[in-house]
Coordinates of C-alpha atoms in Angstrom, one line a residue:
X1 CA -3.7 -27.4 -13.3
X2 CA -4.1 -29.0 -9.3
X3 CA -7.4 -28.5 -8.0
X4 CA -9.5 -29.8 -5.4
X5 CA -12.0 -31.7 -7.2
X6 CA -14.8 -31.1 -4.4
X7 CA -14.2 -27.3 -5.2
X8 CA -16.3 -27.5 -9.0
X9 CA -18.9 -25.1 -9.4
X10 CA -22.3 -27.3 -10.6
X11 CA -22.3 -24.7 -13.3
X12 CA -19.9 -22.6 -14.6
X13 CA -21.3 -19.2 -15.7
X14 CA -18.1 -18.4 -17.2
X15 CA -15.3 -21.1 -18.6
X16 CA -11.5 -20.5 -19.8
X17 CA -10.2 -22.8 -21.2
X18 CA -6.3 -22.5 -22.4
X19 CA -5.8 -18.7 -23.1
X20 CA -2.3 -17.8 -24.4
X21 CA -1.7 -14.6 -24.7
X22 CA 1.5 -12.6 -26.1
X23 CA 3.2 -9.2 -26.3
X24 CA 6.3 -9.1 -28.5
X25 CA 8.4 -11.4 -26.8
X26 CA 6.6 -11.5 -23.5
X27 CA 4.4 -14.1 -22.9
X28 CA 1.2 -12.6 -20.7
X29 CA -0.6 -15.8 -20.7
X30 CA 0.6 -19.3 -21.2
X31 CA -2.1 -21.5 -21.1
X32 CA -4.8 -19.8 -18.0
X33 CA -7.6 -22.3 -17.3
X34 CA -10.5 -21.5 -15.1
X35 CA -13.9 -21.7 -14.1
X36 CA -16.5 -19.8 -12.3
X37 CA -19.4 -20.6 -11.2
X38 CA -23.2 -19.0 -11.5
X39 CA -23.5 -16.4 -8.5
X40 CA -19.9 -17.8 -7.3
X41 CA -17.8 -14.9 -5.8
X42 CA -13.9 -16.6 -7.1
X43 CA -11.0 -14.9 -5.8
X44 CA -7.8 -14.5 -8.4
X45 CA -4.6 -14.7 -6.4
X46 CA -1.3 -14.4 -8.0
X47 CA 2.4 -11.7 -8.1
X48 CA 2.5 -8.5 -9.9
X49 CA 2.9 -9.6 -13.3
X50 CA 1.3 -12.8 -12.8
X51 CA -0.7 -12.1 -15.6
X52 CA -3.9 -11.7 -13.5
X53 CA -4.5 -8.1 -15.4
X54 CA -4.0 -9.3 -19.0
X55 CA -6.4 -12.3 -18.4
X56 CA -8.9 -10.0 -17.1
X57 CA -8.1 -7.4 -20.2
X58 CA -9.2 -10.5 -22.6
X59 CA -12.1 -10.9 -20.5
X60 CA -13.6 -7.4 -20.3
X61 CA -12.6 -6.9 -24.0
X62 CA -9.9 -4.7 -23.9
X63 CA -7.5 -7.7 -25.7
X64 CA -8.0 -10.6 -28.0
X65 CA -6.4 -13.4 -27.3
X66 CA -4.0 -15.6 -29.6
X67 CA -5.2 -19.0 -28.1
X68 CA -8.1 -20.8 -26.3
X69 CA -11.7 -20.4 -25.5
X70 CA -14.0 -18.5 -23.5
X71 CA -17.8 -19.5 -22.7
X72 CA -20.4 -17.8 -21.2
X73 CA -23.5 -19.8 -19.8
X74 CA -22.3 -22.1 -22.1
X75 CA -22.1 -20.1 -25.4
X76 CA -18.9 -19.0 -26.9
X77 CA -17.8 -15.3 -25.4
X78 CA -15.6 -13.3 -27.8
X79 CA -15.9 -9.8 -26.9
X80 CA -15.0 -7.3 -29.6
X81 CA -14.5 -4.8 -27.1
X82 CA -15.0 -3.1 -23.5
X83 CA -18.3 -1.8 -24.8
X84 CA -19.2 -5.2 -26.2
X85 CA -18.5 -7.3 -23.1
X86 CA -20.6 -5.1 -20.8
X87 CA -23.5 -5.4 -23.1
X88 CA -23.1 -9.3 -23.2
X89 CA -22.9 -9.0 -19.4
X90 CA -19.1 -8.8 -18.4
X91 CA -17.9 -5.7 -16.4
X92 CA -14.6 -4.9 -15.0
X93 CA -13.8 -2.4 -12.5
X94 CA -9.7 -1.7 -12.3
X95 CA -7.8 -0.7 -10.2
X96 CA -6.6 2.1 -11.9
X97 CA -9.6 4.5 -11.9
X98 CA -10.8 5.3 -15.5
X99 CA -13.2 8.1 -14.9
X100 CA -13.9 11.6 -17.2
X101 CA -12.8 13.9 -14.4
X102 CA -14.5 16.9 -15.7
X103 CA -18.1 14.6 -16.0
X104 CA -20.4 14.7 -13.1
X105 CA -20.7 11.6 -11.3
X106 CA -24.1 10.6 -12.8
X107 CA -22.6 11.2 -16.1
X108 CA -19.9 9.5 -15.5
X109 CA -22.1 6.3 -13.8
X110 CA -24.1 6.2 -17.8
X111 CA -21.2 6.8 -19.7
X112 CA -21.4 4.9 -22.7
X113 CA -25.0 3.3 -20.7
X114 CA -27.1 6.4 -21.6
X115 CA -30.5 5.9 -21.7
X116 CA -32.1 7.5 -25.2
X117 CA -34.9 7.9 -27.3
X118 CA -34.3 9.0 -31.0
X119 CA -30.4 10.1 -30.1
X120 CA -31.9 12.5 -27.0
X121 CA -31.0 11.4 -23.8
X122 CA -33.2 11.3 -21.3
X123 CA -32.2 13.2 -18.1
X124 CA -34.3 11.7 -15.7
X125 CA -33.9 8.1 -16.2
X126 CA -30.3 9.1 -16.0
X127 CA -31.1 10.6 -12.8
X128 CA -32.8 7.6 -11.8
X129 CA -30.2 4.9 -12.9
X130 CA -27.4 6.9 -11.4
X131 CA -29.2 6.7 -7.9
X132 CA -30.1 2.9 -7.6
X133 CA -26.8 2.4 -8.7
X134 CA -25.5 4.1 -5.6
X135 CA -28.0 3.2 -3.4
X136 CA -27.2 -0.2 -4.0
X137 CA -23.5 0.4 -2.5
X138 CA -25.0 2.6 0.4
X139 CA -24.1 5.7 -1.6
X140 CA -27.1 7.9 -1.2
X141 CA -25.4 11.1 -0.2
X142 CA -23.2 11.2 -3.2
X143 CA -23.2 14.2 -5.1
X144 CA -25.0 13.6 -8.6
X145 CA -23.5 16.9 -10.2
X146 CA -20.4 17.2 -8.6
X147 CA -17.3 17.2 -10.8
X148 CA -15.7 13.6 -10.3
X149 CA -12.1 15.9 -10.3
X150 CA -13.7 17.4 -6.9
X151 CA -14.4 14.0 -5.2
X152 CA -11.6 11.9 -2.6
X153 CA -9.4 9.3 -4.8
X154 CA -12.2 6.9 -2.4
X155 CA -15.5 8.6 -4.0
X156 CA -14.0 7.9 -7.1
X157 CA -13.8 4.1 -6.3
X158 CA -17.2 4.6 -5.8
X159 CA -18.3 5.8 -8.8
X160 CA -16.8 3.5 -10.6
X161 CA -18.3 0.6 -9.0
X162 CA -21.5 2.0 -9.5
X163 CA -21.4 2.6 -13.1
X164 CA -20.4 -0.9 -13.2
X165 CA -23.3 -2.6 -11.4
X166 CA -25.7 -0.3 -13.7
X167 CA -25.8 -2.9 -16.6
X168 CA -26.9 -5.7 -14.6
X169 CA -24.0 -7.7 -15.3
X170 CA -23.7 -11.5 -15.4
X171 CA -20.1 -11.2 -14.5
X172 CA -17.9 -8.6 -12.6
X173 CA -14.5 -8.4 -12.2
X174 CA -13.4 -6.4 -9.3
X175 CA -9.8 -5.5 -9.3
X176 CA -8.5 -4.3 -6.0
X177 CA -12.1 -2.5 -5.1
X178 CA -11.2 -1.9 -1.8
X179 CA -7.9 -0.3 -2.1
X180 CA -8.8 3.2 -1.5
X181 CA -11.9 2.8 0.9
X182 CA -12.3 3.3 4.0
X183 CA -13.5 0.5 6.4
X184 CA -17.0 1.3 6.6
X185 CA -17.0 1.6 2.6
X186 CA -15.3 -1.8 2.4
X187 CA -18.0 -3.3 4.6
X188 CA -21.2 -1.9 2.5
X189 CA -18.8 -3.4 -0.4
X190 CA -19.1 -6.7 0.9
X191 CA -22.5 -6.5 1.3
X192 CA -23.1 -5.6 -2.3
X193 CA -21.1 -8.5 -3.0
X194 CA -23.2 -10.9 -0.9
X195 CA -26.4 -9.7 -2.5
X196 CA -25.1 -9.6 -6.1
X197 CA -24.0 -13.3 -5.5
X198 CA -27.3 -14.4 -3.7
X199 CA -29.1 -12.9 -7.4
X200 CA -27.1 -15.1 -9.4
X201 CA -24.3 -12.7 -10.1
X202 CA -20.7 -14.2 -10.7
X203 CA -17.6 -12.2 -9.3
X204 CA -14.3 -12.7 -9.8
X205 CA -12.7 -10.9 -7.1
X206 CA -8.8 -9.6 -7.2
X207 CA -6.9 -8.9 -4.1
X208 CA -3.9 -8.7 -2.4
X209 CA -5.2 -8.8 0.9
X210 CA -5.4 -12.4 1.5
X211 CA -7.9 -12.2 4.7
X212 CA -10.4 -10.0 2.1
X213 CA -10.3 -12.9 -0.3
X214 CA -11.1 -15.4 2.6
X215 CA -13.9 -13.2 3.6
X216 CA -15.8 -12.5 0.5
X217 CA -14.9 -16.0 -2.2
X218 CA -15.8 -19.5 -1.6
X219 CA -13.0 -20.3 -4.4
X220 CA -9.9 -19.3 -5.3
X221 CA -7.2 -19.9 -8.3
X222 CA -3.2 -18.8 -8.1
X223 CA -1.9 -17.8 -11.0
X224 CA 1.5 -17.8 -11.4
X225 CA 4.0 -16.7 -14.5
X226 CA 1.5 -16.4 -16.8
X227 CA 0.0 -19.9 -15.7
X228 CA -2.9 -21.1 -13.6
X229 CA -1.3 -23.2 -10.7
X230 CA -3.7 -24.6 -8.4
X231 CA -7.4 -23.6 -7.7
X232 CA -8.8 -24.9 -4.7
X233 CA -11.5 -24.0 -1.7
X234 CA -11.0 -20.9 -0.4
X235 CA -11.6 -21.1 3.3
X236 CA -9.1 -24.2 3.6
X237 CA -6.4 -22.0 2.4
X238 CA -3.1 -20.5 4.8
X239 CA -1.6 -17.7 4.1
X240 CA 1.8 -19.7 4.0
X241 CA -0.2 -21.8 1.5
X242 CA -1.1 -19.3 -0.8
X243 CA 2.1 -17.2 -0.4
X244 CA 4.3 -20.5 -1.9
X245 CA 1.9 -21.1 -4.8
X246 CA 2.2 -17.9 -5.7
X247 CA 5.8 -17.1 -5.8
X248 CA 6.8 -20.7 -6.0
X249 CA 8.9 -21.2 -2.9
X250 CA 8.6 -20.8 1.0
X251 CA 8.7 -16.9 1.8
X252 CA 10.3 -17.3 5.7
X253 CA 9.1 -14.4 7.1
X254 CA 6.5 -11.7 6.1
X255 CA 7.5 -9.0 8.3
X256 CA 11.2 -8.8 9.0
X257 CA 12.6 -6.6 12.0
X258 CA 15.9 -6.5 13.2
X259 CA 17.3 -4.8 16.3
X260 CA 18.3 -1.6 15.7
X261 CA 19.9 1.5 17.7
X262 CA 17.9 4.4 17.4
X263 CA 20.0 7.6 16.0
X264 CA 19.7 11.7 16.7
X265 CA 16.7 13.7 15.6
X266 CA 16.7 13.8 11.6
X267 CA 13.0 15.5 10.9
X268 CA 11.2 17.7 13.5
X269 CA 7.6 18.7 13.5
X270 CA 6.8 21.9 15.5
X271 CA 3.3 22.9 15.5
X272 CA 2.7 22.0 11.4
X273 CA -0.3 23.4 9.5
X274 CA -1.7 23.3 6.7
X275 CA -4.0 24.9 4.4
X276 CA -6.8 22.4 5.4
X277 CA -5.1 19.9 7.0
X278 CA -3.2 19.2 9.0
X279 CA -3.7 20.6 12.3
X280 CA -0.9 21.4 15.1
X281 CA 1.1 18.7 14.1
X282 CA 4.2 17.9 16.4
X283 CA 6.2 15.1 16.2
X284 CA 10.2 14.2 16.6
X285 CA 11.5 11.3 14.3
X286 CA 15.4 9.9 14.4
X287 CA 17.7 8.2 12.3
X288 CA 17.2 4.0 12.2
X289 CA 13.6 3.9 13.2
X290 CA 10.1 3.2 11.0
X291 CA 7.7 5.1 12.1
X292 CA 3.7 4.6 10.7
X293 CA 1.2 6.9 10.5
X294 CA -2.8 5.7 10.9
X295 CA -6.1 7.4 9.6
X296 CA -9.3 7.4 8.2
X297 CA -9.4 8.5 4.6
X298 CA -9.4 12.6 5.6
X299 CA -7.6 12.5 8.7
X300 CA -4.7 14.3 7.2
X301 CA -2.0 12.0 6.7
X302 CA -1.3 12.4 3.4
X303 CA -1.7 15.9 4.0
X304 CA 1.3 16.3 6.6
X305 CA 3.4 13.8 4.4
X306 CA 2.5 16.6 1.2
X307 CA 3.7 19.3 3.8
X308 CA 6.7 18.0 4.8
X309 CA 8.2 17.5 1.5
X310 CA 6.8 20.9 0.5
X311 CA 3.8 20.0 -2.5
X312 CA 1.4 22.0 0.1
X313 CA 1.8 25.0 1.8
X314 CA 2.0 25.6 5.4
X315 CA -0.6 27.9 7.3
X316 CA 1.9 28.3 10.5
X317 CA 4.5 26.1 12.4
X318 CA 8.3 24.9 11.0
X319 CA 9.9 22.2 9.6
X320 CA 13.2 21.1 11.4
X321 CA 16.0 18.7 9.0
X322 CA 18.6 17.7 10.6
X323 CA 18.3 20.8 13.3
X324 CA 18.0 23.1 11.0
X325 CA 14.7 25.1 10.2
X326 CA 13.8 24.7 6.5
X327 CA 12.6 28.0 5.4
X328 CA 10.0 28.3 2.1
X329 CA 9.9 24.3 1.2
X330 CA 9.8 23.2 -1.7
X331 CA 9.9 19.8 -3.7
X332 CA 13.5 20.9 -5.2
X333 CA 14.7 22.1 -1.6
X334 CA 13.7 18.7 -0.1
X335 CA 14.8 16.5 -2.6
X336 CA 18.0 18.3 -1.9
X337 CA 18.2 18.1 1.7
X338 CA 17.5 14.4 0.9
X339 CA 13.9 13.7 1.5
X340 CA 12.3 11.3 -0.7
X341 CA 8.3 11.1 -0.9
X342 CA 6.4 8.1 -2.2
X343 CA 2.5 9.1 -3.8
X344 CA -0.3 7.0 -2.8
X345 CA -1.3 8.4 -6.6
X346 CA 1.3 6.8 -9.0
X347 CA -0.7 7.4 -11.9
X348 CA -1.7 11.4 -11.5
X349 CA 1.5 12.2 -8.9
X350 CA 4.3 9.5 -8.5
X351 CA 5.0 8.9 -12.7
X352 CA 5.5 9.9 -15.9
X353 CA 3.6 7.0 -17.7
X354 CA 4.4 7.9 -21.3
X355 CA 8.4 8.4 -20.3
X356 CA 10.7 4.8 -19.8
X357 CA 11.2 3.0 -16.5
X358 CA 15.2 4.6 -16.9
X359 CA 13.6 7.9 -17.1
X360 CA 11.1 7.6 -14.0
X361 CA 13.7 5.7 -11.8
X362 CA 16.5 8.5 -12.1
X363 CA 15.0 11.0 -13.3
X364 CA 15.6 13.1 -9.6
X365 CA 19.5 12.1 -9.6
X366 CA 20.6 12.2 -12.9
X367 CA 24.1 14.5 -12.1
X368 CA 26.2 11.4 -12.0
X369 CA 24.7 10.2 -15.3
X370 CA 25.2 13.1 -17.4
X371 CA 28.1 15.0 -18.9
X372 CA 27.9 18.5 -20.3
X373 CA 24.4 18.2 -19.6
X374 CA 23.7 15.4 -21.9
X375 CA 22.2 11.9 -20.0
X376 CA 24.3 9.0 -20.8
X377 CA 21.8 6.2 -22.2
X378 CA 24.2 3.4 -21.4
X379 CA 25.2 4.6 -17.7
X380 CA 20.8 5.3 -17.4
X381 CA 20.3 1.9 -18.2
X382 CA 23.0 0.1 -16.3
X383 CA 22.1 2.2 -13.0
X384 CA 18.4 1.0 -13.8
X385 CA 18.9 -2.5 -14.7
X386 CA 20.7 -3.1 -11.3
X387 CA 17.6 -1.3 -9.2
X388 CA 15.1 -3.4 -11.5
X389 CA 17.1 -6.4 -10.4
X390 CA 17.4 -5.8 -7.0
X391 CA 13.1 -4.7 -6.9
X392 CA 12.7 -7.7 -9.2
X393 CA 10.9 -5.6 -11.3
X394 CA 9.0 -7.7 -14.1
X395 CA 9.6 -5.6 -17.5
X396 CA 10.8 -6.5 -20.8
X397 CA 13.6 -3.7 -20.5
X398 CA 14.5 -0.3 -19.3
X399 CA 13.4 1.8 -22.0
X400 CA 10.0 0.2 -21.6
X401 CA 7.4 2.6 -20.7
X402 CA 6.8 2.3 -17.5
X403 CA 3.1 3.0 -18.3
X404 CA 2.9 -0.5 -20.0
X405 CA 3.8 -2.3 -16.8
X406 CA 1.4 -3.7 -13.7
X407 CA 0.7 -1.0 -11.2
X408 CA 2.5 -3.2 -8.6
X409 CA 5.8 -2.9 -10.9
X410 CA 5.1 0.5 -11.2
X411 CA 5.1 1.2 -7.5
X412 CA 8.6 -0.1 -7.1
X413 CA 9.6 2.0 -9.6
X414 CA 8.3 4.9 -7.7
X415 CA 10.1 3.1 -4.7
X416 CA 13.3 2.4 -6.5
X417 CA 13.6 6.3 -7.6
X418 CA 14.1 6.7 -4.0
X419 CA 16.4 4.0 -3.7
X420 CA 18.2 5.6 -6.3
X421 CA 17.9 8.8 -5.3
X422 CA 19.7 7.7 -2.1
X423 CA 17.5 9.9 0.3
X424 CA 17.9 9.9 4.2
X425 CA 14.2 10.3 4.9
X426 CA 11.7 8.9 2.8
X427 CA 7.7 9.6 2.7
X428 CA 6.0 6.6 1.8
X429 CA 2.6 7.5 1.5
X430 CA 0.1 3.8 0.9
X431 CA 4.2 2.4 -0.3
X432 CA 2.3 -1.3 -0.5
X433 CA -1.3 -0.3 -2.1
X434 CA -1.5 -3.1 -5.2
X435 CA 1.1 -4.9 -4.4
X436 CA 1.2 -8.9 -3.9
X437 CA 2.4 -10.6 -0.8
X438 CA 5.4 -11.5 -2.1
X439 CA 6.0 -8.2 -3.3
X440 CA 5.0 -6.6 0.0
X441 CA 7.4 -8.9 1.9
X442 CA 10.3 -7.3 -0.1
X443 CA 9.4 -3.7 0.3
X444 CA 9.2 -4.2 4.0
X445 CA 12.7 -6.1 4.0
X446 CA 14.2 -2.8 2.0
X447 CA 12.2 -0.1 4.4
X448 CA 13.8 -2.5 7.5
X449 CA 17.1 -2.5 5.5
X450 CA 17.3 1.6 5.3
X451 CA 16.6 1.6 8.9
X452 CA 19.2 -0.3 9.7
X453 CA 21.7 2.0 7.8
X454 CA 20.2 4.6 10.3
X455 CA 17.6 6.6 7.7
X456 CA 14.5 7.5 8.7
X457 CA 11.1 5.9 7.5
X458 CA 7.9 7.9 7.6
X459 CA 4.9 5.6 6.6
X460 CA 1.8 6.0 6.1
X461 CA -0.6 3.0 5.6
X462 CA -4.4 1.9 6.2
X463 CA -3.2 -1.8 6.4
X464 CA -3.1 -2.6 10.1
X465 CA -1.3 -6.0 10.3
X466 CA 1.6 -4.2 8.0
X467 CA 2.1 -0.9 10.4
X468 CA 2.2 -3.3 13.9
X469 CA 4.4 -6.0 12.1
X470 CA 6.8 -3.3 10.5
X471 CA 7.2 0.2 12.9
X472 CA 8.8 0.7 15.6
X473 CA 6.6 3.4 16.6
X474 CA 3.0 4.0 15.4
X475 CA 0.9 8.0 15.9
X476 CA -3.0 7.9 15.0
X477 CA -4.7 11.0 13.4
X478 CA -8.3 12.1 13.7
X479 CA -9.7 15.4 12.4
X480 CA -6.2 16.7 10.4
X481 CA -3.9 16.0 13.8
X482 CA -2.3 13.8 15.8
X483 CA -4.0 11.9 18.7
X484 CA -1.1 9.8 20.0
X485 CA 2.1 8.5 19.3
X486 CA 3.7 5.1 21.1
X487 CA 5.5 2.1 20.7
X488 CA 4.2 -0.2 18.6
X489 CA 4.0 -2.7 21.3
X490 CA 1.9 -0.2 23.6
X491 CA -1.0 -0.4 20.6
X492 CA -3.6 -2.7 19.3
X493 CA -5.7 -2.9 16.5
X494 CA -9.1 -2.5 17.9
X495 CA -7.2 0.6 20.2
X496 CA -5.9 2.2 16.6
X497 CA -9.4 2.4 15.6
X498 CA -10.6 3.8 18.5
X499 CA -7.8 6.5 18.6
X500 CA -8.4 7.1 14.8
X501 CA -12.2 7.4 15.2
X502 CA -11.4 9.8 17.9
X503 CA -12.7 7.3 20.8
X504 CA -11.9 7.3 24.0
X505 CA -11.2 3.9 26.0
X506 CA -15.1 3.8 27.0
X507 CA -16.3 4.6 23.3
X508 CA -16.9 8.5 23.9
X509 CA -15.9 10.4 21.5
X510 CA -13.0 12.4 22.2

């Protein structure tokens, strides 16, 4: 593997040394060499299907691998299982949250950790545990009995981070940790990760953000098709850099945006509100146009997206599709009138992960692939294979279940069923949340594509730099409703904020 040879840790805490790795026919891992250092923060860099996930599966435990060796502090490291590796000092936090949703979150933080004398647990040490664990990511108001079911997808996060740092680990592998926080929880995050580092902690840290990575790792390693291709210093890396290692060519242009002509009114909101959220929403949106929607976790933009396409019910105000009032929405009713929505939840909301990837990509059009009510495997699979082509979806085949794939291939999935599904207004709630560059660079072509065939794009993101490179027009929500809309060329980052945090241009709040 390249490497820049003034990038060596003095000593490596933890050492990989040719893992191979296989599934059937699929090769996972072919070979993965790398090194971390003692208190080293390494950043892990690679596509969807990489094999960045499997490698850290062998690591934490949850897999054996067919090949290689792993050391840690210099002693062979072959952990039996999950349980195993965090009492050897390895812990893994994924991305996909693996919490007991009816536990509270101290139970939850000590599950599997509990402290007990003679098989009775002891409910104040628990207590105690579950608090400096917390504390130590600036967590102090977090509710100890609530349900973890009742928290934000963001609290959950959390909690799992906590219950991660309670075993003092020697390692921890952090896989997308930030992908569901808010800024200010991003920043206490990196301050965990700065002291855990300064106490001798080694972190490998997974990201697709590239400017994260940059901020938090002194090193970095791209892995690529199952192989480790380069591992180098991490503040000498470009973007363009990293981008080529990782999908092994030049990608020209991140953000693509054509010139488009703006169509008729295709979704109206008239004074829309919700339940909760959101609040006197009004907002016009026409064919051909992308139009993003910013937030704070809470500010109701998932809310309005959930309102539009009918999952929650409106308090007061209308709905107006292509100038006509829709009356009782519903899922069915929109999918009809040819609204698409995208869930920032795949796993809970936006899949079926125990049903195929032919099953979960046409599963809301399936009239032409049916006859006498009877799907027609052949015509499923063709219709699949040519959206799995066209997403470069990386799967062994279409009756694979699509809960056996990366999350990033299981987002375009969710994407491709509204491909498919040929709708004329798509939802995309979080469309790029754990997905590589690479990957993201495709989505945005497609979203820019579908405007340009004069549909309307609806998309709600926390990722700055991807809203201002991709819409055409950009509204800002504080407090369930909507500050300000303008063209994206009117805004600015830091102004975003302001507008989100309910600012005005002197820093009073609004």
């Amino acid at each position: 593997m390249p490497e820049d040879s003034s990038s060596n840790p003095l000593f490596a805490r933890l050492k990989v040394e040719a893992v191979y790795k296989r599934f059937g026919e699929t090769v996972a891992l072919d070979g993965v060499s790398l090194e971390v250092g003692e208190g080293e923060v390494h950043a892990l860099i690679g596509e969807n299907g990489a094999g960045k996930s499997t490698l850290m599966k062998v690591l934490s435990g949850a897999h054996r691998s067919d090949a290689g060796s792993l050391m840690l502090d210099g002693q062979p490291f072959e952990p039996s299982n999950p349980l195993n590796a965090r009492n050897l000092g390895v812990a893994m936090i994924y991305q996909e949250l693996n919490l007991a949703s009816d536990l509270s979150v101290e139970e939850n933080i000590l599950l599997g950790r509990e402290p007990a004398s003679y098989g009775w647990i002891s409910r104040c040490e628990r207590r105690f545990l579950a608090k400096r664990a917390l504390e130590e990511i600036g967590q102090t108001r977090m509710p100890l009995d609530a349900p973890v079911r009742t928290l934000t997808i963001a609290q959950q996060q959390l909690v799992e981070i906590a219950r991660a740092l309670v075993g003092k680990p020697r390692v921890l592998i952090m896989d997308e940790p930030t992908s569901s926080l808010t800024q200010v929880d991003t920043e206490n995050l990196f301050g965990v990760i700065e002291r855990m580092s300064q106490r001798g902690v080694s972190i490998i840290y997974i990201s697709h953000f590239l400017e994260e990575c940059k901020r938090v790792a002194s090193r970095y390693t791209v892995l690529r098709d199952g192989r480790s291709v380069y591992t180098g210093v991490m503040a000498d890396a470009t973007l363009d850099r990293v981008i080529q290692l990782m999908v092994g060519r030049k990608v020209d242009e991140i953000y693509p945006h054509t010139s488009r002509s703006r169509g008729g009114a295709l979704l109206e909101l008239c004074d829309v509100t919700g339940l909760a959220k959101p609040s006197c929403v009004n907002l016009a949106l026409n064919a051909g146009e992308i139009v993003g929607l910013f937030g704070l976790v809470g500010s109701g933009r998932t809310e309005t997206l959930r309102a539009v396409f009918g999952l929650d019910r409106l308090a007061k105000g209308s709905v107006i599709i292509f100038s006509r009032e829709a009356t009782r929405l519903t899922p069915a009713k929109s999918l009809a009138n040819g609204i698409g929505l995208l869930s920032e939840d795949r796993k809970e909301e936006g899949l079926l992960l125990g049903r195929s990837i032919a099953d979960n990509l046409t599963l809301t059009r399936l009239g032409r692939l049916t006859r006498l009510g009877i799907v027609n495997g052949q015509a499923q699979t063709t219709v699949t294979e040519k959206w799995m082509t066209k997403l470069d979806v990386k799967a062994s085949h279409a009756t694979q279940p699509v809960g056996e794939l990366s999350g990033g291939n299981q987002q375009k999935i969710a994407f491709g069923r509204l491909l498919h599904h040929e709708a004329d207004i798509l939802l995309l709630d979080e469309p790029t949340r754990g997905i590589d560059v690479g990957s993201k660079a495709q989505i945005y072509r497609l979203m820019n594509e579908l405007a340009e065939k004069g549909k309307l794009v609806l998309f709600v993101s926390s990722y700055l730099p991807e809203l201002l490179g991709v819409c055409d027009r950009i509204g800002v929500m504080c407090r369930g409703e909507l500050s300000e809309v303008r063209s994206v060329e009117k805004w600015s980052e830091p102004e975003i904020i302001r507008a989100a945090m309910g600012q005005t241009e002197t820093g009073e709040a609004a």
